[in-house]
Each structure stands twice: as C-alpha cells, then as structure tokens.
C-alpha cells in the first residue's frame, strides 16, 4: 500500500512538473528561459528519491515540445526522441555534486548564486553538445548561442531558486518583517511604474535608462533587508525586464537592448545575493554609527542644559537673597533717618545701589534671567552684558529671537561670549544677528566684528574659548567661520517644534 501511494505521488509530481515546464516554456524566450530554472531548482531542493520522477516529467515535456516541431525546426528525429532523456541527467551532474559536497547549501549565500551561474553555463554547454551530436536545430554562431542561452538559463534559474529560498528559509527570523512587507510593496509599485513608462515611451535611449533603473529597488532592498531584500528586488526587476521583451516563444528571438540590461541584472543579482547579508550588516553599522553620534550629541546637549539649569537655580537663589538684603537695608535706612542720621542713610543707599549693580553684573555673567522674558536681543543690548564683556556694542539685529527655544537662545548667548573672548581686544564691537527658518529648521546667524579703528591690542590667544565655541556649536547643529582676524560668524539651529528647552 505504501509503495502504491509513493508511486501515485511520483506520478503526480511528474505530471505537475511536466505541466509547469510547458507553462514556463510558453512564457519564455531565449534571453529568459524559465524551464531551465525549474529544472535547476528541482535538482537543488527536492529530495533525491524524487529525481527519477523529475526526469520522467522533464523528458515528457521535452517530447511534447520537440516531436511535433521536427520539420519546423529542421532537426533530426533522433534528436527529438533521444535528447529529452539525456539533457536532465547531464545537467544534474553539477547540482548533485554540489549538494553532496556543500552541506546545508540553502544557507550558503556566497555559494548559491555562483553555483546557479555555473550550472546555467553547464546546462547551455550540455544542450549545445547534445544538439550538435544528435542533429538538433541549427542556430546562430556558437559563441552568440552560448552567451544568449547562458544568460537566459541563469535569469530563469533566479526566478525559481530565489523564491524557493524564501520558503525554505522561512524559519529564519527577519529583523523587521513589517518593514520588509511595506518596502516590498513600495518596490512593487516603483517597478510597476517603471514598466508602464518603458511600455509607453518610444525613445530607445530613455527606455534603456528606465530599464537600468529597475535594478535600483533591488539595491535599496538589499541594503535594508539583506538577502531577503535582494531576493525580492531581483525577482521584481527580472520579471519587469522580461515582460518588456517581445511577446513570442519562437526560437532565435533576440532583443539587444534588453540583453545589455539583463547582463547588468545578472551581475548585480549575483553580487547582491552573495554579499547581501554583509552589505546589509555594513549598512546597518553605518546607520547605527549615525544613531550613536546623534545620541552623543543629545547627551552633550543634555549636559549643557543641566549646567544652565544649575546656574539658573543659583541665580534665582541670589536674586531672592538680594531681595532679602535690600529689605533689611531699607529698614536700616529708615531707622537711620528716623534718628536724624541722614548722611549715613544716604551713604548706605548709595552703597546698596552699587552692590545691586555689581550683583546684577555677576548674575548676568552666570545666567541671563532677562532672556526668558525679553529674549536674546534684549540681553545683548543690556548694559550689564557690555560691562561683562568690557566693551561697547553696536547692533544690527533682525527677527524675533523669542521664536526660538530658550535653550537655543542660551546657546547663542554663550557663543557670543566665547566669540568676544576670541576676537582681538577692542573698545567697540559690532553684533549682527538674523533669525532664519528654512525647511523645518530654524536658528540664528550671528556675526561679531571688532572695530579696527579702536583696537587696543592684537588678537588674543584663547585656545580654551576657541575649543569651547567649536564644541558648543557642533553639539547644537552649528558651524563657525572666521573670515579674518577681526570678524567671526557662527550659526546654531534646531528643528521647528522640537526646541532645546530647559526642564521646568
């Protein structure tokens, strides 16, 4: 009973193989020969006990195709009846040898497609040898036949081997299955649009260019998803190029323009699949490096913001302390006046004003509280800021800095301090500033120029200020340019709606 069941399965396999072979032949041309792919995939992936039934199905399909066309093809009867039984055994020598010498062949990405390429060449050589020995149909020059049939067999092999791999290696977990599905559908849409454009455009050069573009989705999918992406992308490109070929199954039909693209596709497919995992890993490594860099910048920004929060807290504490001291001083002044000591009261009031001014300058040096309510420009125009920098400022400022986040305004403020320390000592400096917003980004451009007519000395050497300015700018998406010794320009930026703000 078991033997009968096994024979029944074998007969069904032979019949199914024969039907699939004939259907694949109807969809093939010399440059894209699907039956060769069906034959190679069956030999590579089906159990050895099924090979006799595959041989029977292959021979039956070839007999159906060749015997009725003996006269049309100008071939001998011997070739028509004998070659179907010789071709598959001859072709199977290479795949069978590879299966016995390369364990777990389906998971050897670097070997599988090169093996398919060599098998396609071996299949072409076997076919040509059998045709020559048994009086097969005449064809083009041997070299033309070899290259054309070799490429057609290889591209046909890709159409069966690659989808079979997706099924056989379905147990391997994909890193991002949902993204593969979405990006695969997007690639299908792109390839479909390119195919429609190829069909509608009459210019030969533009058609060829669009055919070359069919390879791009395969490259993109390989970068994103390794061998799975390469499999999907190569099959899509292969089908699209094949559908653009002349719709005929007659022997000898050849499209030279598509042939060049198919050569490119074959080379690209072999490289992408053989090195797909490595390419994808390298791409992920580069992408992860970019993410690590972004995280490092975020940590650096968090460090700057933490320092600003600490300074702000101290300034608020100093301000509260100043209020308490002023209240106590006012009480003392009133007491002195009530006792008739007006001179002492006046002196204490004058001392309090001086102390308040000094404390205000000290507080501004630590953290400019006014920037939170009035913005950056108001702080830069303040007397306290000029006293802090020990210079006079002239201004040309455009835009409203309050459109920027508080954190970015503080960054610009600190950068101005660093820039003034870096420039030569002068009694007057010109500050030019402009707020900008472009393509979802916003920021401020600042240019500081030391007045050459009132220079006190040559350029100061402040390597620490230079380094601090450079690091602060790099951390906050900025850049710096020094056109000459007396002028320094810098830019800082942030994403619109994702500002750099202090935590409340």
XYZ file of C-alpha atoms in Angstrom:
504
model
C 0.000 0.000 0.000
C 2.822 2.377 0.873
C 4.520 1.596 -2.439
C 1.335 2.362 -4.357
C 0.962 5.654 -2.519
C 4.578 6.536 -3.248
C 4.119 5.711 -6.929
C 0.966 7.827 -7.041
C 2.847 10.757 -5.518
C 5.613 10.291 -8.059
C 3.175 10.252 -10.965
C 1.531 13.412 -9.666
C 4.952 15.023 -9.295
C 5.876 14.081 -12.864
C 2.586 15.382 -14.203
C 2.828 18.614 -12.237
C 6.436 19.116 -13.291
C 5.554 18.492 -16.942
C 2.659 20.972 -16.818
C 4.792 23.589 -15.061
C 7.575 23.056 -17.615
C 5.213 23.589 -20.556
C 3.667 26.670 -18.953
C 7.105 28.107 -18.212
C 8.147 27.458 -21.814
C 5.128 29.377 -23.086
C 6.282 32.397 -21.040
C 9.946 32.162 -22.065
C 12.316 33.469 -24.692
C 15.959 32.602 -25.292
C 17.021 35.514 -23.066
C 14.735 34.450 -20.220
C 14.323 30.682 -20.201
C 12.179 29.622 -17.255
C 12.249 25.808 -17.792
C 15.980 25.821 -17.028
C 15.233 27.485 -13.704
C 12.534 24.947 -12.889
C 14.952 22.117 -13.662
C 17.822 23.515 -11.551
C 15.614 24.450 -8.588
C 14.091 20.964 -8.555
C 17.510 19.318 -8.588
C 18.852 21.592 -5.851
C 15.986 21.500 -3.388
C 13.850 18.366 -3.874
C 14.814 15.061 -2.195
C 16.962 12.664 -4.208
C 14.257 9.993 -4.166
C 12.109 12.293 -6.330
C 14.695 12.723 -9.069
C 13.524 9.772 -11.256
C 10.043 11.257 -11.370
C 11.514 14.660 -12.218
C 13.445 13.034 -15.062
C 10.240 11.477 -16.366
C 8.366 14.786 -16.213
C 11.230 16.679 -17.858
C 11.523 14.127 -20.658
C 7.756 14.125 -21.233
C 7.654 17.920 -21.504
C 10.560 17.995 -23.964
C 8.964 15.262 -26.067
C 5.739 17.265 -26.228
C 7.669 20.335 -27.355
C 10.154 18.789 -29.774
C 8.476 15.905 -31.578
C 5.696 17.954 -33.259
C 8.247 20.565 -34.419
C 10.852 18.321 -36.014
C 10.226 19.650 -39.513
C 9.670 23.262 -38.437
C 12.971 23.377 -36.603
C 14.884 21.350 -39.196
C 16.032 18.830 -36.585
C 16.598 15.099 -36.799
C 14.175 12.526 -35.430
C 16.929 11.044 -33.296
C 17.439 14.381 -31.565
C 13.720 14.859 -30.952
C 13.214 11.430 -29.343
C 16.547 10.847 -27.614
C 17.673 14.271 -26.343
C 14.811 14.630 -23.794
C 16.171 11.607 -21.913
C 19.783 12.834 -21.981
C 19.500 16.520 -21.116
C 18.376 16.414 -17.484
C 20.799 13.630 -16.422
C 23.664 15.578 -17.981
C 22.631 18.878 -16.380
C 22.107 17.229 -12.986
C 25.762 16.245 -12.627
C 26.817 19.661 -11.317
C 23.909 20.380 -8.893
C 24.019 16.855 -7.497
C 27.774 17.078 -6.925
C 27.329 20.421 -5.174
C 24.606 19.028 -2.911
C 26.845 16.201 -1.752
C 29.930 18.368 -1.195
C 28.372 21.558 0.245
C 26.304 20.790 3.347
C 23.275 22.978 4.075
C 23.528 24.556 0.641
C 20.366 26.621 1.009
C 22.024 28.750 3.708
C 25.276 29.363 1.838
C 24.512 32.781 0.346
C 28.010 33.204 -1.052
C 27.829 29.891 -2.949
C 24.254 29.507 -4.115
C 24.004 32.009 -6.970
C 27.551 31.420 -8.235
C 26.574 27.741 -8.333
C 23.410 28.660 -10.243
C 25.507 30.717 -12.671
C 27.923 27.854 -13.291
C 25.022 25.407 -13.584
C 23.401 27.638 -16.211
C 26.648 27.581 -18.198
C 26.898 23.806 -17.808
C 23.266 23.412 -18.909
C 23.914 25.508 -22.007
C 27.024 23.532 -22.892
C 25.179 20.234 -22.427
C 22.313 21.426 -24.608
C 24.668 22.604 -27.353
C 26.674 19.376 -27.222
C 23.567 17.192 -27.449
C 22.198 19.300 -30.310
C 25.477 19.030 -32.206
C 25.807 15.294 -31.596
C 22.220 14.304 -32.420
C 21.427 16.757 -35.208
C 19.459 19.365 -33.335
C 18.009 22.523 -34.884
C 20.510 24.935 -36.439
C 21.116 28.208 -34.610
C 23.287 31.318 -34.553
C 27.046 31.276 -34.172
C 28.183 29.074 -31.260
C 29.517 31.993 -29.209
C 26.307 34.006 -29.634
C 24.272 30.937 -28.742
C 26.400 30.229 -25.683
C 26.143 33.741 -24.236
C 22.446 34.178 -25.001
C 21.376 30.765 -23.707
C 23.649 31.012 -20.681
C 22.126 34.337 -19.654
C 18.596 33.110 -20.357
C 19.108 29.955 -18.295
C 20.625 31.917 -15.418
C 17.853 34.516 -15.279
C 15.288 31.734 -15.494
C 17.060 29.976 -12.633
C 16.809 33.105 -10.496
C 13.033 33.128 -10.966
C 12.716 29.741 -9.255
C 15.712 29.476 -6.937
C 15.221 32.797 -5.140
C 11.507 32.376 -4.263
C 12.239 28.789 -3.212
C 14.854 30.092 -0.785
C 12.330 32.406 0.839
C 10.183 29.367 1.563
C 12.972 27.015 2.616
C 14.497 29.592 4.982
C 11.225 30.839 6.414
C 12.358 29.677 9.862
C 14.984 32.437 9.953
C 13.522 35.368 11.848
C 13.505 38.620 9.941
C 14.661 41.713 11.801
C 11.812 43.871 10.530
C 9.134 41.756 8.805
C 6.575 44.555 8.687
C 9.072 46.963 7.136
C 10.078 44.323 4.588
C 6.425 43.929 3.620
C 5.786 47.657 3.330
C 9.011 48.409 1.487
C 8.461 45.374 -0.730
C 5.040 46.688 -1.734
C 6.572 50.099 -2.369
C 9.206 48.457 -4.589
C 6.473 46.626 -6.495
C 4.766 49.961 -7.117
C 8.015 51.585 -8.278
C 8.840 48.705 -10.620
C 5.285 48.745 -11.988
C 5.527 52.469 -12.728
C 8.872 51.990 -14.460
C 7.447 49.124 -16.509
C 4.489 51.238 -17.625
C 6.865 54.054 -18.543
C 9.024 51.635 -20.556
C 5.948 50.419 -22.423
C 4.709 53.927 -23.230
C 7.966 55.700 -24.102
C 9.180 55.365 -27.659
C 12.668 56.832 -27.312
C 15.173 53.958 -27.258
C 17.757 55.691 -25.055
C 15.190 56.674 -22.435
C 13.701 53.174 -22.459
C 17.144 51.737 -21.838
C 17.728 54.170 -18.978
C 14.414 53.200 -17.361
C 15.308 49.532 -17.694
C 18.561 50.173 -15.855
C 16.613 51.916 -13.084
C 14.773 48.644 -12.435
C 17.881 47.473 -10.583
C 17.700 50.346 -8.052
C 14.864 48.881 -5.885
C 16.842 45.643 -5.588
C 19.876 47.538 -4.305
C 17.761 49.525 -1.845
C 16.018 46.407 -0.514
C 19.369 44.642 -0.124
C 20.740 47.498 1.965
C 17.686 47.405 4.186
C 16.959 43.668 4.461
C 19.960 41.645 3.312
C 19.417 38.517 1.231
C 15.620 38.707 1.593
C 15.592 42.174 0.089
C 17.944 41.041 -2.669
C 15.642 38.120 -3.460
C 12.544 40.273 -3.734
C 14.240 43.090 -5.640
C 15.987 40.824 -8.151
C 12.810 38.865 -8.914
C 10.852 42.089 -9.455
C 13.492 43.531 -11.783
C 13.832 40.211 -13.604
C 10.102 39.986 -14.264
C 9.848 43.619 -15.376
C 12.717 43.296 -17.858
C 11.336 40.016 -19.173
C 7.864 41.468 -19.705
C 9.391 44.210 -21.840
C 10.801 41.610 -24.255
C 8.949 40.676 -27.485
C 5.905 38.527 -26.692
C 6.825 35.434 -28.706
C 8.085 31.956 -27.954
C 9.791 31.369 -31.283
C 13.399 30.256 -31.193
C 16.035 32.850 -32.005
C 14.118 35.973 -30.971
C 16.594 38.478 -29.533
C 16.326 41.997 -28.048
C 19.811 43.524 -27.962
C 18.878 46.477 -25.731
C 17.170 44.319 -23.136
C 20.069 41.870 -23.370
C 22.509 44.521 -22.100
C 20.220 45.305 -19.163
C 19.850 41.594 -18.417
C 23.622 41.234 -18.227
C 23.695 44.108 -15.733
C 20.868 42.486 -13.785
C 22.634 39.115 -13.703
C 25.872 40.639 -12.410
C 24.033 42.795 -9.873
C 21.875 39.914 -8.671
C 24.863 37.658 -8.111
C 26.742 40.322 -6.174
C 23.751 41.433 -4.123
C 22.750 37.946 -3.091
C 26.269 36.661 -2.486
C 27.151 39.646 -0.321
C 23.657 40.788 0.647
C 23.995 39.938 4.323
C 27.392 41.613 4.544
C 26.191 44.678 2.645
C 23.143 44.933 4.873
C 25.276 44.493 8.005
C 27.676 47.212 6.848
C 24.750 49.487 6.047
C 23.242 48.884 9.487
C 26.625 49.534 11.081
C 26.917 52.882 9.316
C 23.327 53.725 10.231
C 23.900 52.681 13.845
C 27.050 54.793 13.928
C 24.951 57.756 12.851
C 22.467 56.996 15.607
C 25.263 56.712 18.164
C 26.571 60.073 17.009
C 23.111 61.580 17.380
C 22.813 60.096 20.855
C 26.214 61.500 21.790
C 25.103 64.941 20.631
C 21.879 64.563 22.608
C 23.869 63.643 25.720
C 26.132 66.649 25.181
C 23.100 68.912 24.796
C 21.642 67.432 27.965
C 24.912 68.222 29.749
C 24.811 71.850 28.630
C 21.161 72.162 29.642
C 21.904 70.624 33.025
C 24.625 73.211 33.583
C 22.246 76.005 32.559
C 19.594 74.718 34.966
C 22.126 74.671 37.795
C 23.239 78.221 37.031
C 19.648 79.389 36.770
C 18.835 77.908 40.166
C 21.786 79.684 41.736
C 20.848 82.979 40.092
C 17.296 82.662 41.386
C 18.685 81.970 44.850
C 20.971 85.015 44.577
C 18.037 87.133 43.447
C 15.943 86.028 46.417
C 18.874 86.739 48.698
C 19.262 90.204 47.168
C 15.606 90.944 47.823
C 16.049 89.980 51.473
C 19.216 92.097 51.798
C 17.522 95.112 50.187
C 14.569 94.770 52.538
C 16.877 94.671 55.545
C 18.883 97.641 54.204
C 15.707 99.619 53.646
C 14.688 99.014 57.243
C 18.094 100.210 58.452
C 17.941 103.304 56.217
C 14.509 104.204 57.568
C 15.743 103.735 61.120
C 18.777 105.983 60.496
C 16.564 108.669 59.018
C 14.215 108.462 61.965
C 17.201 109.063 64.251
C 18.365 112.026 62.186
C 21.405 110.317 60.605
C 20.557 111.370 57.061
C 24.151 111.307 55.796
C 24.633 107.739 56.967
C 21.297 106.746 55.442
C 22.290 108.337 52.121
C 25.658 106.565 52.177
C 24.007 103.225 52.843
C 21.547 103.804 49.998
C 24.407 104.651 47.628
C 26.295 101.542 48.728
C 23.194 99.435 48.147
C 22.841 100.736 44.592
C 26.477 99.901 43.839
C 26.106 96.452 45.364
C 22.936 95.830 43.352
C 24.713 96.838 40.138
C 27.678 94.585 40.871
C 25.398 91.705 41.771
C 23.371 92.255 38.602
C 26.543 92.033 36.511
C 27.620 88.925 38.387
C 24.212 87.329 37.929
C 24.218 88.176 34.226
C 27.602 86.509 33.890
C 26.187 83.365 35.476
C 22.784 83.235 33.813
C 20.834 85.987 31.999
C 17.383 85.789 33.550
C 16.105 88.547 31.264
C 16.479 86.275 28.251
C 13.499 84.233 29.448
C 11.084 87.159 29.257
C 12.571 89.658 26.806
C 14.609 87.414 24.525
C 18.215 87.239 23.376
C 18.384 90.639 21.683
C 17.336 92.473 24.845
C 20.088 90.717 26.797
C 22.736 91.541 24.193
C 21.691 95.218 24.265
C 21.841 95.454 28.058
C 24.446 97.496 29.913
C 25.232 94.500 32.106
C 26.291 92.488 29.080
C 28.534 95.297 27.820
C 30.136 95.621 31.250
C 30.591 91.859 31.409
C 32.494 91.877 28.106
C 34.315 95.124 28.982
C 33.431 96.711 25.660
C 30.778 98.742 23.912
C 28.431 97.150 21.416
C 26.666 98.336 18.327
C 23.864 96.183 16.975
C 22.167 95.232 13.730
C 19.605 92.613 14.611
C 16.677 91.283 12.623
C 13.864 88.941 13.559
C 12.308 87.960 16.858
C 14.570 85.630 18.871
C 11.618 84.589 21.019
C 10.536 82.399 18.086
C 13.481 80.193 19.039
C 13.535 77.917 22.035
C 15.022 79.210 25.270
C 17.779 76.611 25.083
C 18.925 77.764 21.642
C 18.904 81.413 22.736
C 21.129 80.469 25.665
C 23.458 78.611 23.295
C 23.718 81.699 21.092
C 24.349 83.866 24.174
C 27.210 81.633 25.360
C 28.661 81.533 21.851
C 28.672 85.336 21.697
C 30.633 85.414 24.962
C 33.153 82.901 23.591
C 33.456 84.826 20.327
C 34.146 88.136 22.081
C 36.857 86.449 24.137
C 38.396 85.045 20.962
C 38.447 88.301 18.971
C 41.104 90.993 19.500
C 40.636 93.401 22.394
C 38.683 96.442 21.210
C 36.645 99.180 22.804
C 33.786 98.622 20.340
C 32.264 95.505 18.764
C 29.528 95.211 16.160
C 26.964 92.422 16.599
C 24.924 91.459 13.529
C 22.238 88.826 14.025
C 19.406 87.378 11.967
C 16.731 84.811 12.783
C 16.043 82.287 9.994
C 13.673 79.400 9.307
C 14.030 77.009 6.342
C 12.556 73.540 5.633
C 11.580 72.632 9.152
C 14.738 74.080 10.696
C 15.218 77.379 12.474
C 18.101 79.175 14.105
C 20.161 82.317 14.329
C 23.177 83.614 12.421
C 25.490 85.938 14.350
C 28.473 87.918 13.120
C 30.724 89.764 15.589
C 33.290 92.266 14.353
C 35.920 94.070 16.399
C 36.248 97.748 15.447
C 39.676 98.058 13.825
C 39.836 101.818 14.396
C 39.828 101.481 18.174
C 41.841 98.301 18.712
C 43.784 98.107 21.937
C 45.916 95.113 21.035
C 46.371 92.277 18.593
C 44.302 89.134 18.615
C 44.132 87.378 21.952
C 45.109 83.744 22.255
C 42.227 81.928 23.924
C 42.533 78.310 22.865
C 40.039 77.235 25.527
C 37.447 79.728 24.267
C 38.025 78.575 20.689
C 37.613 74.945 21.672
C 34.566 75.635 23.822
C 32.946 77.596 20.999
C 33.664 74.830 18.486
C 32.290 72.072 20.721
C 29.188 74.047 21.658
C 28.419 74.800 18.013
C 28.956 71.208 16.914
C 26.696 69.962 19.695
C 23.853 72.224 18.624
C 23.965 71.717 14.869
C 26.003 74.837 14.251
C 29.049 75.948 12.377
C 31.612 78.711 12.621
C 33.561 80.736 10.082
C 36.332 83.238 10.617
C 36.859 85.345 7.507
C 39.696 87.381 9.040
C 41.204 88.220 12.433
C 38.611 90.881 13.308
C 35.363 89.067 12.453
C 33.780 85.786 13.463
C 30.449 84.348 12.284
C 28.538 81.390 13.654
C 25.210 79.653 13.221
C 23.156 77.473 15.559
C 19.967 75.643 14.659
C 17.181 73.378 15.863
C 14.157 71.626 14.422
C 10.946 73.601 14.342
C 8.673 72.327 17.088
C 11.477 70.305 18.704
C 13.274 73.059 20.536
C 16.051 72.930 23.103
C 14.329 73.882 26.331
C 15.143 73.768 29.993
C 13.054 71.356 32.022
C 10.562 73.086 34.255
